[in-house]
Short mmCIF file of C-alpha atoms in Angstrom, two decimals:
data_model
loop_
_atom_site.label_atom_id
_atom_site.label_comp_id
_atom_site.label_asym_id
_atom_site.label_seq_id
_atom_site.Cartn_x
_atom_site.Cartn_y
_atom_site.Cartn_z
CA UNK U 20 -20.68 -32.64 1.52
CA UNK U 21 -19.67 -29.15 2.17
CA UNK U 22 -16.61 -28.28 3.46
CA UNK U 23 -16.47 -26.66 6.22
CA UNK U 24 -15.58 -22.80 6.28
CA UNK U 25 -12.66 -21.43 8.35
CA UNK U 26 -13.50 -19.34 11.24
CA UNK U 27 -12.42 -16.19 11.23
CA UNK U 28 -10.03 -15.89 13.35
CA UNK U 29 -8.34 -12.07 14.59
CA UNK U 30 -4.88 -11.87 12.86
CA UNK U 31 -1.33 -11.17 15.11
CA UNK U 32 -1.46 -7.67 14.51
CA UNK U 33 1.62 -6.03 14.69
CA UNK U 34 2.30 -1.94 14.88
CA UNK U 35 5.57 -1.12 14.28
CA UNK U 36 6.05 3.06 15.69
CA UNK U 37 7.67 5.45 13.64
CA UNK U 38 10.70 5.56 15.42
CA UNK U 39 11.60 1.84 14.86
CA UNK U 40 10.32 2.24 11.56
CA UNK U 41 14.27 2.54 9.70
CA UNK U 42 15.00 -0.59 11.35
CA UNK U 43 11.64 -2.62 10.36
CA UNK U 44 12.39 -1.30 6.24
CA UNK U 45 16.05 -2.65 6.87
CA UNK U 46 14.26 -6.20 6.14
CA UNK U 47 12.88 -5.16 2.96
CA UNK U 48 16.48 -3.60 1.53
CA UNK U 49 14.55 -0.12 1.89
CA UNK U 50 15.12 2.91 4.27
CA UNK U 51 12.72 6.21 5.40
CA UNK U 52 15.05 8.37 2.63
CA UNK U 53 13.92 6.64 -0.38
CA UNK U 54 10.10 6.77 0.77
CA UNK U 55 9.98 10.06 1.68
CA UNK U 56 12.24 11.10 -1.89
CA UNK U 57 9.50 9.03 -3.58
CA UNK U 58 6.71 10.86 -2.30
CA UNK U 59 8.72 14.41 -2.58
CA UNK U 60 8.90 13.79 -6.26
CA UNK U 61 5.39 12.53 -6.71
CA UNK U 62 4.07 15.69 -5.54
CA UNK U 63 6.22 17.94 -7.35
CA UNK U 64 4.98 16.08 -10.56
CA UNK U 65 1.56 16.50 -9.81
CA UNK U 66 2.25 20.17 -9.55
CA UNK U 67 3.13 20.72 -12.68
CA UNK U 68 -0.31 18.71 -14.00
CA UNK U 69 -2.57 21.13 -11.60
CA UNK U 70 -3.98 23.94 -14.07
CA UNK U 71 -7.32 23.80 -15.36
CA UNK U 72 -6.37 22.47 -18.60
CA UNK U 73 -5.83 19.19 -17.43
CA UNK U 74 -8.64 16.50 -16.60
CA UNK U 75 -9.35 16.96 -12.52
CA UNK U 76 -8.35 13.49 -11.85
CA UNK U 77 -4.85 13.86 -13.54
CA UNK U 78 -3.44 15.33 -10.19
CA UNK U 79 -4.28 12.33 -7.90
CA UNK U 80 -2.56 9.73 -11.33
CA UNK U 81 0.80 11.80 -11.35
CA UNK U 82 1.04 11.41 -7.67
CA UNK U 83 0.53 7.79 -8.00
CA UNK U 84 2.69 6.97 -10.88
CA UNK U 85 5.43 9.28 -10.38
CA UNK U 86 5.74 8.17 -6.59
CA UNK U 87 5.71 4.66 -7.33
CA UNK U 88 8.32 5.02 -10.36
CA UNK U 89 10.61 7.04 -8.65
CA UNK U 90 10.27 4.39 -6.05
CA UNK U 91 10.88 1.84 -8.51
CA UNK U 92 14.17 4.08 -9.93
CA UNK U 93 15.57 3.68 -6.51
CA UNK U 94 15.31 0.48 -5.33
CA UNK U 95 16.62 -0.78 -9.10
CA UNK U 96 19.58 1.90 -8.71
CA UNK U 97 20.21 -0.24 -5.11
CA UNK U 98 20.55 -3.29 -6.06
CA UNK U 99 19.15 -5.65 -3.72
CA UNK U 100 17.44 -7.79 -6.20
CA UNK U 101 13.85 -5.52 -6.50
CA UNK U 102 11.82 -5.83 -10.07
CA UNK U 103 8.98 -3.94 -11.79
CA UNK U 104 5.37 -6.12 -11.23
CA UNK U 105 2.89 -5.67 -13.32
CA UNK U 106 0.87 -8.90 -13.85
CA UNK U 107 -2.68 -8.45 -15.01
CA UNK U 108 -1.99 -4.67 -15.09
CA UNK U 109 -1.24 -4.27 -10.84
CA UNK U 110 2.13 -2.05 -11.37
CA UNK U 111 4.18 -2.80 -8.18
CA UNK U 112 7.64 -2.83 -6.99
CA UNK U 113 8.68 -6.43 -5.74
CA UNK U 114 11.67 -8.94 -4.68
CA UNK U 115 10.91 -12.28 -4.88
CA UNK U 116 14.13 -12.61 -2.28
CA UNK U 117 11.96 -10.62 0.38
CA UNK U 118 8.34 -12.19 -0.83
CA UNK U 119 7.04 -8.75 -0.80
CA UNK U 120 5.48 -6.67 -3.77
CA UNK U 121 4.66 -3.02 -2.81
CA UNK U 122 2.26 -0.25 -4.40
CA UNK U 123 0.78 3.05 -3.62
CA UNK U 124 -2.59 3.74 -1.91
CA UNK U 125 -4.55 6.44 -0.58
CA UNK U 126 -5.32 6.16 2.96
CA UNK U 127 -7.88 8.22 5.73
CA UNK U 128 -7.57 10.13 8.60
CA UNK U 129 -6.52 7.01 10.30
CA UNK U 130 -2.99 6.51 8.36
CA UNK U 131 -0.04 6.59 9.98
CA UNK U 132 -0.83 7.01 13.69
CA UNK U 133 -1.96 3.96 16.23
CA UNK U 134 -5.98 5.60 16.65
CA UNK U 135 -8.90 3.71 17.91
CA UNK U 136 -8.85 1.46 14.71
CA UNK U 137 -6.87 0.52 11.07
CA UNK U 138 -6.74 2.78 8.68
CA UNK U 139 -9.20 2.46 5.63
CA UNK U 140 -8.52 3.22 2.12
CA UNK U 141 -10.44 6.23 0.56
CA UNK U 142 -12.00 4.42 -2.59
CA UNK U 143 -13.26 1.15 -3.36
CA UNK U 144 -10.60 -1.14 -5.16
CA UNK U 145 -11.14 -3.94 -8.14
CA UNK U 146 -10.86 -7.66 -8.17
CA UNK U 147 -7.60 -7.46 -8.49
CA UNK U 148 -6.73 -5.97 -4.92
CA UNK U 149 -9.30 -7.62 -3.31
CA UNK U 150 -7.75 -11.38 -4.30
CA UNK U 151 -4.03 -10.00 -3.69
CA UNK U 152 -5.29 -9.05 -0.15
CA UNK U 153 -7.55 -12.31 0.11
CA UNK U 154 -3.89 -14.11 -0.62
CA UNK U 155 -2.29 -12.14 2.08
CA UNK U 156 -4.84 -13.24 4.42
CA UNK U 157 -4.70 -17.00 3.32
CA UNK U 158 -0.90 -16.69 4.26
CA UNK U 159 -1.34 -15.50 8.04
CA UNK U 160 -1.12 -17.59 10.69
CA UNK U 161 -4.38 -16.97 12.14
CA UNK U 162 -4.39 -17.81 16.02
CA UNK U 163 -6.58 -21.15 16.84
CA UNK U 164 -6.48 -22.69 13.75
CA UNK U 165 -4.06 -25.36 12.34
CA UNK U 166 -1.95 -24.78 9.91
CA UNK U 167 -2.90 -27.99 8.31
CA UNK U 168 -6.16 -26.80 7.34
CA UNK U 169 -5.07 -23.33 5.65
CA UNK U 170 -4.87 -24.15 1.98
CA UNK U 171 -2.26 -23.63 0.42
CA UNK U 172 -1.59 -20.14 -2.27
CA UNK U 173 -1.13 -21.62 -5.56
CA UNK U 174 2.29 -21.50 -6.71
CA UNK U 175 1.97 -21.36 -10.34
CA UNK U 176 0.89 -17.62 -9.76
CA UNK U 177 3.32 -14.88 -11.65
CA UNK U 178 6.41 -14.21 -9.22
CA UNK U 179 4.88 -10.54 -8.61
CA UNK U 180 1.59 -11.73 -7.50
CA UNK U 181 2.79 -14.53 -5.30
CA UNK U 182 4.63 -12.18 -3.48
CA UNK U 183 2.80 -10.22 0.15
CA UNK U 184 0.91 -7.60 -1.01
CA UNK U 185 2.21 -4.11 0.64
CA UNK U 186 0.20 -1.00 0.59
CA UNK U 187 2.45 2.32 1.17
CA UNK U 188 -0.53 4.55 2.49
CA UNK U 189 -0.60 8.15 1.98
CA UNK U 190 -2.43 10.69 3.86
CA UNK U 191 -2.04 14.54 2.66
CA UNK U 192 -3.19 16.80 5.43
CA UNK U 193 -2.88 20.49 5.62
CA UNK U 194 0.57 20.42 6.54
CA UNK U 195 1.99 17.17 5.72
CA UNK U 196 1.51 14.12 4.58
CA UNK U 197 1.49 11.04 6.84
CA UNK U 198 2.66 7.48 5.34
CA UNK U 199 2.46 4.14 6.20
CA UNK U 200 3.31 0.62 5.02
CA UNK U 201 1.08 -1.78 5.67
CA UNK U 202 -0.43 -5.55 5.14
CA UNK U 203 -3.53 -5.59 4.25
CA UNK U 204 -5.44 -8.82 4.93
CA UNK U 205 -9.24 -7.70 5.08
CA UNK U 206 -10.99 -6.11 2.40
CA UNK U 207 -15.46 -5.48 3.16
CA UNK U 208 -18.26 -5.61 1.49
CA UNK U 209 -17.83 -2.28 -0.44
CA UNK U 210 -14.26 -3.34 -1.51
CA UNK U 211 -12.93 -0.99 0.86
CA UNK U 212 -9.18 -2.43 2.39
CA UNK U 213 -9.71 -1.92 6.16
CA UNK U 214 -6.99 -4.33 8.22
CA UNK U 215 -3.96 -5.10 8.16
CA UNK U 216 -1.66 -7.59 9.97
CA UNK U 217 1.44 -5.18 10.50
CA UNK U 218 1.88 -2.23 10.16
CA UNK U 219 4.55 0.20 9.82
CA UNK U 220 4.20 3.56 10.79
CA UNK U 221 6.37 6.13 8.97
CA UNK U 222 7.32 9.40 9.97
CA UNK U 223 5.44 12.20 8.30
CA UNK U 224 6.86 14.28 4.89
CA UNK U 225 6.76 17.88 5.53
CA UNK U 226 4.80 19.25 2.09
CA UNK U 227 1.54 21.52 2.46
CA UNK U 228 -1.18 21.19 0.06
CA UNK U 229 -0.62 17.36 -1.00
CA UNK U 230 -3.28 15.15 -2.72
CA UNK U 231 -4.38 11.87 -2.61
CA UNK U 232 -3.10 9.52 -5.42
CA UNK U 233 -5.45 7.49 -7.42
CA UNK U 234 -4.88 4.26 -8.71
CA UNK U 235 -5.64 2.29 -11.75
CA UNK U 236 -7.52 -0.20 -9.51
CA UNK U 237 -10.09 2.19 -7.65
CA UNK U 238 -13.35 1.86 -8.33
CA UNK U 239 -14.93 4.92 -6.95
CA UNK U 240 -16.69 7.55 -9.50
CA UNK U 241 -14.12 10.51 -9.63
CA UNK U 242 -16.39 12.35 -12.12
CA UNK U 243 -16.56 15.53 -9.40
CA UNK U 244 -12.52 15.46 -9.71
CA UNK U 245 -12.94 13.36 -6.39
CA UNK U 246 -11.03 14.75 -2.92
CA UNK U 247 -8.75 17.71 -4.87
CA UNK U 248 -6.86 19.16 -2.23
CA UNK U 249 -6.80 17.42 1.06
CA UNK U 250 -7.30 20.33 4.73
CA UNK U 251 -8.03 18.51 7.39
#
């Protein structure tokens, strides 16, 4: 006999506004200074990678990597017991103290502000996101349903991967570039992350003509150079 499938119950969902937001990060050993001097430095290395020479794509990589190393360089030079993740290839940043691994994402129009729905990702992501957010959403307490019948995640998974899955969302604009860290727990049929359990709303990094970063794990066909620079 089959068993029977879990409804799908609506998540607590949790919004956390910008001005709280130094206070929320306080749980994770992080604060607003070392996000926003991890995205500074992601764009300033994706500056330098801008001239024709260089594949189109090779932009929206340097913003990913360099933000989420200089990320990394920080929270290692702090000392509150973060690592490097990279199990099956997902690079994140992660303490097995907090439960919590983190990597960068690029987010839509949505990001960072409390609009008529959750922000969506801008491409489709692999297997590999979709069961880390599939996890997340195992380990919510979904309202009406016992805990007894959630199964439990399997705890022979590498430290990095058992951890919550956090996206830090980025949004360039004209202007600026508008952040978020979030919880993803639903992922659609396209493989495009669009809800989240909490999020945290950060406040905006003043930099003009920002791109998206792209990830190792996106599965959208960036043979046009995909969204180059980002105006509205």
């Amino acid at each position: 006999m089959d068993e029977p499938s879990l409804p799908e119950w609506p998540p607590q969902r949790r919004v956390v506004r910008p001005e709280d937001a130094e206070q929320r990060l306080l749980a994770f050993g992080m604060t607003l200074d070392v996000i926003s001097k991890s995205i500074e430095v992601g764009d300033t290395a994706r500056r330098r990678v801008m001239q024709p020479v260089y594949p189109k794509t090779f932009a929206g990589v340097t913003m990913w990597a360099e933000t989420l190393s200089e990320w990394r360089r920080q929270m290692l030079k702090r000392r509150v017991n973060y690592e490097i993740g990279r199990t099956r290839g997902y690079e994140t940043l992660y303490s097995v103290e907090r439960e919590a691994a983190f990597t960068v994402v690029a987010g839509d129009s949505f990001t960072g502000i409390d609009g008529s729905r959750d922000p969506k990702l801008k491409r489709a992501k692999g297997v590999i996101t979709s069961q880390r957010v599939a996890l997340n959403k195992q380990k919510s307490t979904f309202l009406g349903v016992q805990l007894a019948l959630i199964p439990t995640p399997d705890k022979n998974l590498p430290p990095d991967e058992a951890c919550d899955t956090w996206f830090l969302i980025v949004r360039p604009t004209k202007m600026e570039i508008r952040l978020e860290l979030s919880r993803p727990i639903r992922i659609d049929g396209d493989n495009i992350v669009s809800g989240y359990d909490e999020r945290i709303l950060l406040p905006p990094v003043q930099i003009s003509g920002a791109i998206e970063p792209i990830t190792p794990d996106d599965l959208e066909d960036d043979s046009d150079g995909g969204d180059d620079l980002v105006g509205h």
